[in-house]
Coordinates of C-alpha atoms in Angstrom, one line a residue:
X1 CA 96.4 116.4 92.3
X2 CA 97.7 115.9 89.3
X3 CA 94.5 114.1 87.2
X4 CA 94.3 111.2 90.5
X5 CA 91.3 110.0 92.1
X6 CA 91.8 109.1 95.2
X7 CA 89.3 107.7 97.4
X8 CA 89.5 106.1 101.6
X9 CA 87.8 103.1 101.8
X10 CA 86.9 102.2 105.7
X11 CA 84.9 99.6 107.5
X12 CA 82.1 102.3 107.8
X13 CA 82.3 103.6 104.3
X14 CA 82.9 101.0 101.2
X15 CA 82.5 97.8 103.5
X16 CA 81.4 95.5 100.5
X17 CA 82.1 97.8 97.8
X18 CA 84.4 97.6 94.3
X19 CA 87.0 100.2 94.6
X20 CA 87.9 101.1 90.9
X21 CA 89.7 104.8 91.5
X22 CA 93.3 105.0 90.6
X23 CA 94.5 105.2 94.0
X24 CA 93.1 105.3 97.7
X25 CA 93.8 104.2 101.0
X26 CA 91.9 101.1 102.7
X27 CA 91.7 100.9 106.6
X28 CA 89.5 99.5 109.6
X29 CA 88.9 102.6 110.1
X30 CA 90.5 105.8 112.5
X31 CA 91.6 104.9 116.3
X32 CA 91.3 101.4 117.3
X33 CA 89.1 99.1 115.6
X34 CA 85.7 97.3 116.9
X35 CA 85.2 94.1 118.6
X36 CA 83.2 91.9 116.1
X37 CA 84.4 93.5 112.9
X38 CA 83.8 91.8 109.4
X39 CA 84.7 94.0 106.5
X40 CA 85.6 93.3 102.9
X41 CA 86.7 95.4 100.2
X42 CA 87.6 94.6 96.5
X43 CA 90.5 97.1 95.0
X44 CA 89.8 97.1 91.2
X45 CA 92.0 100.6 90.5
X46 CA 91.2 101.9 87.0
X47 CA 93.6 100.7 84.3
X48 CA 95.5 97.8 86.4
X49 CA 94.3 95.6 84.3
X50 CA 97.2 96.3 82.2
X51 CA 100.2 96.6 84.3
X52 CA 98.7 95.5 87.4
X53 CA 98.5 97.0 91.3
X54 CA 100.0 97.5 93.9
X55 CA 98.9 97.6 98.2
X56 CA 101.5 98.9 100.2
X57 CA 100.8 98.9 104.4
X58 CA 101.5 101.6 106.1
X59 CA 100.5 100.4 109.5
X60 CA 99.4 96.9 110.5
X61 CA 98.8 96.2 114.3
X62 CA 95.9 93.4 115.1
X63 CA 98.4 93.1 119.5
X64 CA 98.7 90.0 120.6
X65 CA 99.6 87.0 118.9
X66 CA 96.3 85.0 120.6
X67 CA 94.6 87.6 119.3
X68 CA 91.8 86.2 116.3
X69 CA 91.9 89.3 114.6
X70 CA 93.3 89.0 111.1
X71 CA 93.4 90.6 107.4
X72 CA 93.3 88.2 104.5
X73 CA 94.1 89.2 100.9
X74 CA 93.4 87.7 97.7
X75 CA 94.7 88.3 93.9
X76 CA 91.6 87.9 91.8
X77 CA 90.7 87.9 88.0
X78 CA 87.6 89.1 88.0
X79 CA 85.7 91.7 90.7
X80 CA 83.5 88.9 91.2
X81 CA 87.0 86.8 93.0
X82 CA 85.3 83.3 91.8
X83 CA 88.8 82.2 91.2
X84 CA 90.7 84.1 94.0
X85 CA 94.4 82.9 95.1
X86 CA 95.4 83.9 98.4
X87 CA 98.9 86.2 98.5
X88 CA 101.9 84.5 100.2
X89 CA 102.1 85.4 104.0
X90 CA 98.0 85.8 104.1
X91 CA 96.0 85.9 106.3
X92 CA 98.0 88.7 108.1
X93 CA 98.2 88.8 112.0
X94 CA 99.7 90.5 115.1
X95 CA 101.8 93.4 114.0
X96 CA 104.4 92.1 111.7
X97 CA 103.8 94.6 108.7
X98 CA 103.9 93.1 105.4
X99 CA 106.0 93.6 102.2
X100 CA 104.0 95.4 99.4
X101 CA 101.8 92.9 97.6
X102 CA 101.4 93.2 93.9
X103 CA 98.9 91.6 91.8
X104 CA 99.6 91.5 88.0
X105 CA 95.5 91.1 87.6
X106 CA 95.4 94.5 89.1
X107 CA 92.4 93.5 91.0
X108 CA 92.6 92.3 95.0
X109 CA 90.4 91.1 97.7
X110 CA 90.6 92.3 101.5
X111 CA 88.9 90.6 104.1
X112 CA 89.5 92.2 107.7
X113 CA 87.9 90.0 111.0
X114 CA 87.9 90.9 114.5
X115 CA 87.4 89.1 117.5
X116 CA 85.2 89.9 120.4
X117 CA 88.5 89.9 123.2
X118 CA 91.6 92.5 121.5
X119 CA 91.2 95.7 120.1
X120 CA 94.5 97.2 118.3
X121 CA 95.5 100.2 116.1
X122 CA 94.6 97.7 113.3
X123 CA 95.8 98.5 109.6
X124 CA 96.3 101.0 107.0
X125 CA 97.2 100.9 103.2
X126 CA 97.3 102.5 100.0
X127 CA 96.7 100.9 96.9
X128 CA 97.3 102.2 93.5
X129 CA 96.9 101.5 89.7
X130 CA 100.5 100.8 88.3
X131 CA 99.5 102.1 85.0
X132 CA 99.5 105.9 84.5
X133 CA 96.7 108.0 86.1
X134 CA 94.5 109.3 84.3
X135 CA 94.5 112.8 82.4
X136 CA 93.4 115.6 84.4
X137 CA 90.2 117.3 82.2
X138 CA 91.4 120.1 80.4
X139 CA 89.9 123.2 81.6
X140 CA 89.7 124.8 77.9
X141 CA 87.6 122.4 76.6
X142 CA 83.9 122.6 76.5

């Protein structure tokens, strides 16, 4: 795996929880999501700081347009997001999948809501550090 850390980050595991590992996927979860969901992740990958991240969807179906389900992302500057700016085209609906979102902070803020009435395949991304991974330990050194 080349010295990455990659880690899944769902709305059963991580829900609340500072994501620092280079690289990982974020999702509602596998199979269609919950009525009633409220999950919130913050992607800090290690070394973004410098260059910045990047969250590219692979998959992004909330069905219908009435539907109240939604996913809203922030850039932050901090992990605490005291002084978050939502990204262009947030909060994300339906099942329009968005262009990759990049944040030169290297730190981002997902919020994914569900309604009590639809239920959809929901979302799925990966999000990664732009700055080089980093070194895989050497296996000849004590």
């Amino acid at each position: 795996r080349s010295g990455r850390r990659q880690e899944l980050a769902d709305c059963r595991r991580g829900n609340g929880v500072v994501w620092t590992a280079h690289a990982g996927i974020v999702s509602d979860g596998f199979g269609d999501y919950q009525w009633s969901e409220n999950c919130e992740w913050i992607l800090a990958p290690e070394g973004a700081s410098a260059l910045g991240a990047v969250l590219h969807f692979e998959e992004l179906d909330f069905g219908s347009e009435q539907s109240g389900d939604s996913l809203r992302v922030w850039e932050c500057e901090t992990t605490t997001c005291d002084n978050a700016r939502e990204v262009p085209g947030s909060p994300f609906t339906a099942s329009t999948v968005p262009a990759d979102i990049v944040a030169p902070s290297g730190i981002l803020k997902l919020l994914f809501v569900s309604d009590t009435q639809y239920q959809a395949a929901g979302f799925r991304a990966t999000w990664t550090s732009l700055s080089s991974p980093p070194a895989a330990p050497d296996p000849n050194t004590v």
